C-alpha cells in the first residue's frame, strides 16, 4: 500500500520542473489579493495521463491533509473574479482529475474520498449549466467542451456509486448524501438533452439496485416523481415542481 507524504498542493519535483519552464496557470500566480503568497503556494498538481513508477513514489503523492487543502482551494476558485468561469472550469477540470489519481493510487476508499467525488460532481453539473453557451468555436477553440465535462462527471458518478455500495456493505449504513446523488443520476438520465443521454434500462436497473433506505428517501422520491410527470406529459405540474427546485437540481433540468 502506497501512502503519500507530500504536504503541498503540488509535489516539489513537479514544482521545480514548472519553475524551470515558467509553466504556471494564471490561477496559480499571486495577485495583490494574495499577500505573501507565491506560485509555490498556489500551484496545484497537474493531471498526468501516463503514470510512471516515479509518479507512484510517496513524495509525489499528496497526503489526505494536502488533498483536503487542495479541494478547499479549488472550491474557492469557483468564485474567482480574476478570470472567466470558463478558464476556471478548464483549470479545475484538470486538477480534479489529478486528485482522483492520487486517491486511486493510494487506494483511499472512505468517506473522505466520497466527499471529494461529491464536490467534483457538483462542479461538473454547475459548469454544464453555466457554460452551455460558451462552447468551443473557430474564434474560441479553447471554449467549453460539454462532451469532456459530462464524460468526467459520469466517471465520478461511477466511482462514487461504487464507493457508496462498498461502504454500506462494510458499515451497514448509507453515506449521508447518497440519496442526493442517486437522485441526480435519475434526473441526468431522465431524457436526452445536450450531452446528457436517456437510458431507460439503466434508469430502471439503478432503481432496482438501490437499498431500501435510499429508494424510499425524499430525494429519490422527488426525482422519480419528476421523471414520471415529465414522461406523462404533465408539464404544468412538472414546471410547478421545478420552480421550487434547489439551484443544482435546476442546473440539471
PDB file of C-alpha atoms in Angstrom:
ATOM      1  CA  UNK A   1       0.000   0.000   0.000  1.00  0.00           C
ATOM      2  CA  UNK A   2       1.421   3.367  -1.040  1.00  0.00           C
ATOM      3  CA  UNK A   3       0.900   6.288   1.328  1.00  0.00           C
ATOM      4  CA  UNK A   4       1.654   9.786   0.108  1.00  0.00           C
ATOM      5  CA  UNK A   5       3.981  12.103   2.037  1.00  0.00           C
ATOM      6  CA  UNK A   6       3.610  15.321   0.006  1.00  0.00           C
ATOM      7  CA  UNK A   7       2.041  18.003   2.209  1.00  0.00           C
ATOM      8  CA  UNK A   8       1.801  20.644  -0.537  1.00  0.00           C
ATOM      9  CA  UNK A   9      -0.811  21.059  -3.258  1.00  0.00           C
ATOM     10  CA  UNK A  10       1.929  20.409  -5.821  1.00  0.00           C
ATOM     11  CA  UNK A  11       4.858  17.994  -5.296  1.00  0.00           C
ATOM     12  CA  UNK A  12       8.359  19.517  -5.234  1.00  0.00           C
ATOM     13  CA  UNK A  13       9.538  17.604  -8.327  1.00  0.00           C
ATOM     14  CA  UNK A  14       6.701  18.957 -10.456  1.00  0.00           C
ATOM     15  CA  UNK A  15       7.081  22.422  -8.973  1.00  0.00           C
ATOM     16  CA  UNK A  16      10.783  22.546  -9.842  1.00  0.00           C
ATOM     17  CA  UNK A  17      10.067  21.421 -13.404  1.00  0.00           C
ATOM     18  CA  UNK A  18       7.381  24.049 -13.849  1.00  0.00           C
ATOM     19  CA  UNK A  19       9.605  26.791 -12.402  1.00  0.00           C
ATOM     20  CA  UNK A  20      12.282  25.947 -14.958  1.00  0.00           C
ATOM     21  CA  UNK A  21       9.812  26.386 -17.828  1.00  0.00           C
ATOM     22  CA  UNK A  22       7.744  29.137 -16.180  1.00  0.00           C
ATOM     23  CA  UNK A  23       4.739  26.875 -16.684  1.00  0.00           C
ATOM     24  CA  UNK A  24       2.012  28.166 -14.373  1.00  0.00           C
ATOM     25  CA  UNK A  25      -1.667  28.773 -14.983  1.00  0.00           C
ATOM     26  CA  UNK A  26      -2.862  32.323 -14.336  1.00  0.00           C
ATOM     27  CA  UNK A  27      -4.830  30.988 -11.360  1.00  0.00           C
ATOM     28  CA  UNK A  28      -1.542  29.817  -9.834  1.00  0.00           C
ATOM     29  CA  UNK A  29       0.109  33.250  -9.950  1.00  0.00           C
ATOM     30  CA  UNK A  30      -0.188  35.553  -6.927  1.00  0.00           C
ATOM     31  CA  UNK A  31      -2.160  38.798  -7.087  1.00  0.00           C
ATOM     32  CA  UNK A  32      -2.427  41.757  -4.685  1.00  0.00           C
ATOM     33  CA  UNK A  33      -5.268  39.802  -3.072  1.00  0.00           C
ATOM     34  CA  UNK A  34      -2.748  37.093  -2.107  1.00  0.00           C
ATOM     35  CA  UNK A  35      -0.314  38.961   0.166  1.00  0.00           C
ATOM     36  CA  UNK A  36       2.786  36.946   0.993  1.00  0.00           C
ATOM     37  CA  UNK A  37       1.818  34.154  -1.410  1.00  0.00           C
ATOM     38  CA  UNK A  38       3.937  32.821  -4.257  1.00  0.00           C
ATOM     39  CA  UNK A  39       3.394  30.462  -7.171  1.00  0.00           C
ATOM     40  CA  UNK A  40       4.826  27.760  -4.929  1.00  0.00           C
ATOM     41  CA  UNK A  41       1.910  28.269  -2.522  1.00  0.00           C
ATOM     42  CA  UNK A  42      -0.759  28.434  -5.234  1.00  0.00           C
ATOM     43  CA  UNK A  43       0.408  25.778  -7.687  1.00  0.00           C
ATOM     44  CA  UNK A  44      -1.739  22.644  -7.890  1.00  0.00           C
ATOM     45  CA  UNK A  45      -0.598  19.262  -9.166  1.00  0.00           C
ATOM     46  CA  UNK A  46      -1.495  18.639 -12.791  1.00  0.00           C
ATOM     47  CA  UNK A  47      -3.205  15.575 -14.178  1.00  0.00           C
ATOM     48  CA  UNK A  48      -0.870  13.121 -15.947  1.00  0.00           C
ATOM     49  CA  UNK A  49      -2.322  10.701 -18.492  1.00  0.00           C
ATOM     50  CA  UNK A  50       0.584   8.292 -18.111  1.00  0.00           C
ATOM     51  CA  UNK A  51       1.553   7.220 -14.589  1.00  0.00           C
ATOM     52  CA  UNK A  52       5.199   6.230 -14.204  1.00  0.00           C
ATOM     53  CA  UNK A  53       6.908   4.496 -11.288  1.00  0.00           C
ATOM     54  CA  UNK A  54       8.242   7.892 -10.226  1.00  0.00           C
ATOM     55  CA  UNK A  55       4.678   9.186 -10.055  1.00  0.00           C
ATOM     56  CA  UNK A  56       3.885   6.411  -7.582  1.00  0.00           C
ATOM     57  CA  UNK A  57       6.597   7.439  -5.137  1.00  0.00           C
ATOM     58  CA  UNK A  58       5.280   8.702  -1.762  1.00  0.00           C
ATOM     59  CA  UNK A  59       6.824  12.160  -2.225  1.00  0.00           C
ATOM     60  CA  UNK A  60       4.823  12.599  -5.467  1.00  0.00           C
ATOM     61  CA  UNK A  61       1.507  11.720  -3.802  1.00  0.00           C
ATOM     62  CA  UNK A  62      -0.382  14.116  -1.587  1.00  0.00           C
ATOM     63  CA  UNK A  63      -1.443  13.219   1.936  1.00  0.00           C
ATOM     64  CA  UNK A  64      -5.081  13.351   2.969  1.00  0.00           C
ATOM     65  CA  UNK A  65      -4.425  16.713   4.582  1.00  0.00           C
ATOM     66  CA  UNK A  66      -2.856  18.081   1.415  1.00  0.00           C
ATOM     67  CA  UNK A  67      -5.697  16.717  -0.704  1.00  0.00           C
ATOM     68  CA  UNK A  68      -8.254  18.313   1.635  1.00  0.00           C
ATOM     69  CA  UNK A  69      -6.473  21.683   1.419  1.00  0.00           C
ATOM     70  CA  UNK A  70      -6.364  21.319  -2.372  1.00  0.00           C
ATOM     71  CA  UNK A  71     -10.080  20.564  -2.539  1.00  0.00           C
ATOM     72  CA  UNK A  72     -10.858  23.602  -0.364  1.00  0.00           C
ATOM     73  CA  UNK A  73      -8.595  25.785  -2.509  1.00  0.00           C
ATOM     74  CA  UNK A  74     -10.226  24.634  -5.761  1.00  0.00           C
ATOM     75  CA  UNK A  75     -13.688  25.209  -4.330  1.00  0.00           C
ATOM     76  CA  UNK A  76     -12.799  28.816  -3.510  1.00  0.00           C
ATOM     77  CA  UNK A  77     -11.538  29.340  -7.060  1.00  0.00           C
ATOM     78  CA  UNK A  78     -15.046  28.724  -8.381  1.00  0.00           C
ATOM     79  CA  UNK A  79     -15.907  32.225  -7.148  1.00  0.00           C
ATOM     80  CA  UNK A  80     -12.745  33.776  -8.583  1.00  0.00           C
ATOM     81  CA  UNK A  81     -13.223  37.168 -10.223  1.00  0.00           C
ATOM     82  CA  UNK A  82      -9.728  37.327 -11.711  1.00  0.00           C
ATOM     83  CA  UNK A  83     -10.693  35.409 -14.850  1.00  0.00           C
ATOM     84  CA  UNK A  84     -13.706  33.887 -16.589  1.00  0.00           C
ATOM     85  CA  UNK A  85     -15.542  30.861 -15.227  1.00  0.00           C
ATOM     86  CA  UNK A  86     -14.697  29.127 -18.498  1.00  0.00           C
ATOM     87  CA  UNK A  87     -10.985  29.345 -17.624  1.00  0.00           C
ATOM     88  CA  UNK A  88     -11.661  28.386 -14.023  1.00  0.00           C
ATOM     89  CA  UNK A  89     -13.503  25.312 -15.282  1.00  0.00           C
ATOM     90  CA  UNK A  90     -10.606  24.320 -17.531  1.00  0.00           C
ATOM     91  CA  UNK A  91      -8.211  24.590 -14.591  1.00  0.00           C
ATOM     92  CA  UNK A  92     -10.404  22.692 -12.108  1.00  0.00           C
ATOM     93  CA  UNK A  93     -11.307  20.041 -14.695  1.00  0.00           C
ATOM     94  CA  UNK A  94      -7.611  19.116 -14.916  1.00  0.00           C
ATOM     95  CA  UNK A  95      -6.723  19.453 -11.209  1.00  0.00           C
ATOM     96  CA  UNK A  96      -9.688  17.424 -10.025  1.00  0.00           C
ATOM     97  CA  UNK A  97      -8.569  14.561 -12.259  1.00  0.00           C
ATOM     98  CA  UNK A  98      -5.134  14.691 -10.603  1.00  0.00           C
ATOM     99  CA  UNK A  99      -6.800  14.411  -7.190  1.00  0.00           C
ATOM    100  CA  UNK A 100      -8.723  11.345  -8.342  1.00  0.00           C
ATOM    101  CA  UNK A 101      -5.424   9.816  -9.467  1.00  0.00           C
ATOM    102  CA  UNK A 102      -3.846  10.417  -6.046  1.00  0.00           C
ATOM    103  CA  UNK A 103      -6.871   8.845  -4.351  1.00  0.00           C
ATOM    104  CA  UNK A 104      -6.766   5.843  -6.685  1.00  0.00           C
ATOM    105  CA  UNK A 105      -3.035   5.132  -6.378  1.00  0.00           C
ATOM    106  CA  UNK A 106      -3.262   5.258  -2.574  1.00  0.00           C
ATOM    107  CA  UNK A 107      -6.463   3.180  -2.547  1.00  0.00           C
ATOM    108  CA  UNK A 108      -8.262   5.808  -0.477  1.00  0.00           C
ATOM    109  CA  UNK A 109     -11.822   4.499  -0.396  1.00  0.00           C
ATOM    110  CA  UNK A 110     -13.538   6.063   2.574  1.00  0.00           C
ATOM    111  CA  UNK A 111     -15.802   8.971   3.469  1.00  0.00           C
ATOM    112  CA  UNK A 112     -13.059  11.443   2.548  1.00  0.00           C
ATOM    113  CA  UNK A 113     -12.941  10.055  -0.994  1.00  0.00           C
ATOM    114  CA  UNK A 114     -16.741  10.238  -1.080  1.00  0.00           C
ATOM    115  CA  UNK A 115     -16.667  13.926  -0.129  1.00  0.00           C
ATOM    116  CA  UNK A 116     -14.102  14.655  -2.840  1.00  0.00           C
ATOM    117  CA  UNK A 117     -16.145  12.935  -5.550  1.00  0.00           C
ATOM    118  CA  UNK A 118     -19.354  14.619  -4.434  1.00  0.00           C
ATOM    119  CA  UNK A 119     -17.717  18.045  -4.694  1.00  0.00           C
ATOM    120  CA  UNK A 120     -16.378  17.219  -8.163  1.00  0.00           C
ATOM    121  CA  UNK A 121     -19.798  16.093  -9.411  1.00  0.00           C
ATOM    122  CA  UNK A 122     -21.482  19.257  -8.167  1.00  0.00           C
ATOM    123  CA  UNK A 123     -18.818  21.246 -10.001  1.00  0.00           C
ATOM    124  CA  UNK A 124     -19.412  19.413 -13.289  1.00  0.00           C
ATOM    125  CA  UNK A 125     -23.187  19.856 -13.020  1.00  0.00           C
ATOM    126  CA  UNK A 126     -22.906  23.595 -12.345  1.00  0.00           C
ATOM    127  CA  UNK A 127     -20.357  24.021 -15.150  1.00  0.00           C
ATOM    128  CA  UNK A 128     -22.612  22.239 -17.638  1.00  0.00           C
ATOM    129  CA  UNK A 129     -25.339  24.776 -16.886  1.00  0.00           C
ATOM    130  CA  UNK A 130     -23.247  27.937 -16.546  1.00  0.00           C
ATOM    131  CA  UNK A 131     -21.108  27.308 -19.647  1.00  0.00           C
ATOM    132  CA  UNK A 132     -23.641  25.776 -22.023  1.00  0.00           C
ATOM    133  CA  UNK A 133     -23.394  28.822 -24.308  1.00  0.00           C
ATOM    134  CA  UNK A 134     -19.581  29.062 -24.163  1.00  0.00           C
ATOM    135  CA  UNK A 135     -18.835  26.110 -26.417  1.00  0.00           C
ATOM    136  CA  UNK A 136     -15.635  25.914 -28.447  1.00  0.00           C
ATOM    137  CA  UNK A 137     -15.765  27.709 -31.824  1.00  0.00           C
ATOM    138  CA  UNK A 138     -13.334  28.692 -34.554  1.00  0.00           C
ATOM    139  CA  UNK A 139     -12.822  32.012 -32.775  1.00  0.00           C
ATOM    140  CA  UNK A 140     -12.636  30.359 -29.353  1.00  0.00           C
ATOM    141  CA  UNK A 141     -11.021  26.918 -29.844  1.00  0.00           C
ATOM    142  CA  UNK A 142     -10.402  26.554 -26.110  1.00  0.00           C
ATOM    143  CA  UNK A 143     -14.036  27.138 -25.194  1.00  0.00           C
ATOM    144  CA  UNK A 144     -16.189  24.868 -23.052  1.00  0.00           C
ATOM    145  CA  UNK A 145     -16.280  21.217 -24.124  1.00  0.00           C
ATOM    146  CA  UNK A 146     -19.541  19.743 -22.869  1.00  0.00           C
ATOM    147  CA  UNK A 147     -18.645  16.226 -24.004  1.00  0.00           C
ATOM    148  CA  UNK A 148     -15.479  16.127 -21.875  1.00  0.00           C
ATOM    149  CA  UNK A 149     -17.243  17.712 -18.901  1.00  0.00           C
ATOM    150  CA  UNK A 150     -20.081  15.186 -18.930  1.00  0.00           C
ATOM    151  CA  UNK A 151     -17.621  12.331 -19.509  1.00  0.00           C
ATOM    152  CA  UNK A 152     -15.697  13.207 -16.340  1.00  0.00           C
ATOM    153  CA  UNK A 153     -18.907  13.721 -14.390  1.00  0.00           C
ATOM    154  CA  UNK A 154     -20.110  10.215 -15.243  1.00  0.00           C
ATOM    155  CA  UNK A 155     -16.723   8.756 -14.329  1.00  0.00           C
ATOM    156  CA  UNK A 156     -17.011  10.467 -10.941  1.00  0.00           C
ATOM    157  CA  UNK A 157     -20.558   9.133 -10.511  1.00  0.00           C
ATOM    158  CA  UNK A 158     -19.456   5.591 -11.338  1.00  0.00           C
ATOM    159  CA  UNK A 159     -16.643   5.758  -8.772  1.00  0.00           C
ATOM    160  CA  UNK A 160     -18.906   7.393  -6.200  1.00  0.00           C
ATOM    161  CA  UNK A 161     -21.683   4.810  -6.501  1.00  0.00           C
ATOM    162  CA  UNK A 162     -19.162   2.009  -6.187  1.00  0.00           C
ATOM    163  CA  UNK A 163     -17.832   3.619  -3.006  1.00  0.00           C
ATOM    164  CA  UNK A 164     -21.339   4.078  -1.620  1.00  0.00           C
ATOM    165  CA  UNK A 165     -22.010   0.353  -2.059  1.00  0.00           C
ATOM    166  CA  UNK A 166     -18.655  -0.716  -0.598  1.00  0.00           C
ATOM    167  CA  UNK A 167     -19.031   1.489   2.475  1.00  0.00           C
ATOM    168  CA  UNK A 168     -22.642   0.457   3.049  1.00  0.00           C
ATOM    169  CA  UNK A 169     -21.628  -3.201   2.882  1.00  0.00           C
ATOM    170  CA  UNK A 170     -18.757  -2.615   5.311  1.00  0.00           C
ATOM    171  CA  UNK A 171     -20.596  -0.443   7.849  1.00  0.00           C
ATOM    172  CA  UNK A 172     -24.244  -1.348   7.364  1.00  0.00           C
ATOM    173  CA  UNK A 173     -25.068   2.332   6.903  1.00  0.00           C
ATOM    174  CA  UNK A 174     -25.539   4.566   3.880  1.00  0.00           C
ATOM    175  CA  UNK A 175     -23.467   7.693   3.326  1.00  0.00           C
ATOM    176  CA  UNK A 176     -25.211  10.917   4.288  1.00  0.00           C
ATOM    177  CA  UNK A 177     -25.506  12.389   0.776  1.00  0.00           C
ATOM    178  CA  UNK A 178     -26.148   9.179  -1.140  1.00  0.00           C
ATOM    179  CA  UNK A 179     -29.877   9.863  -1.724  1.00  0.00           C
ATOM    180  CA  UNK A 180     -28.992  13.265  -3.196  1.00  0.00           C
ATOM    181  CA  UNK A 181     -26.536  11.874  -5.746  1.00  0.00           C
ATOM    182  CA  UNK A 182     -28.665   8.857  -6.653  1.00  0.00           C
ATOM    183  CA  UNK A 183     -31.430  11.368  -7.393  1.00  0.00           C
ATOM    184  CA  UNK A 184     -29.069  13.424  -9.555  1.00  0.00           C
ATOM    185  CA  UNK A 185     -28.370  10.339 -11.658  1.00  0.00           C
ATOM    186  CA  UNK A 186     -32.092   9.746 -12.184  1.00  0.00           C
ATOM    187  CA  UNK A 187     -32.540  13.354 -13.294  1.00  0.00           C
ATOM    188  CA  UNK A 188     -29.462  13.243 -15.538  1.00  0.00           C
ATOM    189  CA  UNK A 189     -30.821  10.184 -17.350  1.00  0.00           C
ATOM    190  CA  UNK A 190     -34.419  11.408 -17.456  1.00  0.00           C
ATOM    191  CA  UNK A 191     -34.162  12.435 -21.093  1.00  0.00           C
ATOM    192  CA  UNK A 192     -31.679  13.348 -23.800  1.00  0.00           C
ATOM    193  CA  UNK A 193     -30.688  16.987 -23.565  1.00  0.00           C
ATOM    194  CA  UNK A 194     -27.346  18.412 -24.559  1.00  0.00           C
ATOM    195  CA  UNK A 195     -24.721  15.784 -23.781  1.00  0.00           C
ATOM    196  CA  UNK A 196     -26.957  14.000 -21.268  1.00  0.00           C
ATOM    197  CA  UNK A 197     -28.390  10.789 -22.688  1.00  0.00           C
ATOM    198  CA  UNK A 198     -31.541   8.987 -21.646  1.00  0.00           C
ATOM    199  CA  UNK A 199     -31.067   5.332 -20.844  1.00  0.00           C
ATOM    200  CA  UNK A 200     -34.347   3.823 -19.711  1.00  0.00           C
ATOM    201  CA  UNK A 201     -32.890   0.386 -18.984  1.00  0.00           C
ATOM    202  CA  UNK A 202     -30.016   1.852 -16.938  1.00  0.00           C
ATOM    203  CA  UNK A 203     -32.532   4.016 -15.114  1.00  0.00           C
ATOM    204  CA  UNK A 204     -34.689   1.008 -14.158  1.00  0.00           C
ATOM    205  CA  UNK A 205     -31.624  -1.053 -13.252  1.00  0.00           C
ATOM    206  CA  UNK A 206     -30.328   1.722 -10.972  1.00  0.00           C
ATOM    207  CA  UNK A 207     -33.648   1.855  -9.105  1.00  0.00           C
ATOM    208  CA  UNK A 208     -33.783  -1.938  -8.736  1.00  0.00           C
ATOM    209  CA  UNK A 209     -30.312  -1.996  -7.149  1.00  0.00           C
ATOM    210  CA  UNK A 210     -30.926   0.773  -4.613  1.00  0.00           C
ATOM    211  CA  UNK A 211     -31.055  -0.206  -0.971  1.00  0.00           C
ATOM    212  CA  UNK A 212     -34.493   0.363   0.604  1.00  0.00           C
ATOM    213  CA  UNK A 213     -33.424   3.351   2.702  1.00  0.00           C
ATOM    214  CA  UNK A 214     -32.113   5.114  -0.428  1.00  0.00           C
ATOM    215  CA  UNK A 215     -35.044   4.133  -2.657  1.00  0.00           C
ATOM    216  CA  UNK A 216     -37.515   5.428  -0.077  1.00  0.00           C
ATOM    217  CA  UNK A 217     -35.643   8.679   0.605  1.00  0.00           C
ATOM    218  CA  UNK A 218     -37.193  12.076  -0.109  1.00  0.00           C
ATOM    219  CA  UNK A 219     -34.504  12.900  -2.699  1.00  0.00           C
ATOM    220  CA  UNK A 220     -35.068   9.768  -4.769  1.00  0.00           C
ATOM    221  CA  UNK A 221     -38.857  10.021  -4.404  1.00  0.00           C
ATOM    222  CA  UNK A 222     -38.676  13.589  -5.717  1.00  0.00           C
ATOM    223  CA  UNK A 223     -36.541  12.559  -8.725  1.00  0.00           C
ATOM    224  CA  UNK A 224     -38.778   9.601  -9.599  1.00  0.00           C
ATOM    225  CA  UNK A 225     -41.881  11.790  -9.279  1.00  0.00           C
ATOM    226  CA  UNK A 226     -40.394  14.466 -11.506  1.00  0.00           C
ATOM    227  CA  UNK A 227     -39.392  11.814 -14.044  1.00  0.00           C
ATOM    228  CA  UNK A 228     -42.926  10.447 -14.018  1.00  0.00           C
ATOM    229  CA  UNK A 229     -44.545  13.860 -14.550  1.00  0.00           C
ATOM    230  CA  UNK A 230     -42.182  14.559 -17.440  1.00  0.00           C
ATOM    231  CA  UNK A 231     -42.884  11.337 -19.296  1.00  0.00           C
ATOM    232  CA  UNK A 232     -46.631  11.615 -18.643  1.00  0.00           C
ATOM    233  CA  UNK A 233     -46.507  14.965 -20.419  1.00  0.00           C
ATOM    234  CA  UNK A 234     -47.903  16.750 -17.349  1.00  0.00           C
ATOM    235  CA  UNK A 235     -45.740  19.817 -17.926  1.00  0.00           C
ATOM    236  CA  UNK A 236     -47.884  22.237 -15.884  1.00  0.00           C
ATOM    237  CA  UNK A 237     -47.278  20.138 -12.783  1.00  0.00           C
ATOM    238  CA  UNK A 238     -43.714  19.391 -13.841  1.00  0.00           C
ATOM    239  CA  UNK A 239     -42.729  23.053 -14.054  1.00  0.00           C
ATOM    240  CA  UNK A 240     -44.586  23.934 -10.868  1.00  0.00           C
ATOM    241  CA  UNK A 241     -42.304  21.443  -9.116  1.00  0.00           C
ATOM    242  CA  UNK A 242     -39.179  22.617 -10.989  1.00  0.00           C
ATOM    243  CA  UNK A 243     -39.722  26.213  -9.824  1.00  0.00           C
ATOM    244  CA  UNK A 244     -39.207  25.047  -6.233  1.00  0.00           C
ATOM    245  CA  UNK A 245     -36.029  23.078  -7.007  1.00  0.00           C
ATOM    246  CA  UNK A 246     -32.654  23.852  -5.417  1.00  0.00           C
ATOM    247  CA  UNK A 247     -30.163  25.569  -7.726  1.00  0.00           C
ATOM    248  CA  UNK A 248     -28.104  22.477  -8.521  1.00  0.00           C
ATOM    249  CA  UNK A 249     -31.212  20.482  -9.486  1.00  0.00           C
ATOM    250  CA  UNK A 250     -32.280  23.358 -11.731  1.00  0.00           C
ATOM    251  CA  UNK A 251     -28.825  23.184 -13.356  1.00  0.00           C
ATOM    252  CA  UNK A 252     -29.526  19.582 -14.351  1.00  0.00           C
ATOM    253  CA  UNK A 253     -33.001  20.306 -15.665  1.00  0.00           C
TER     254      UNK A 253
END
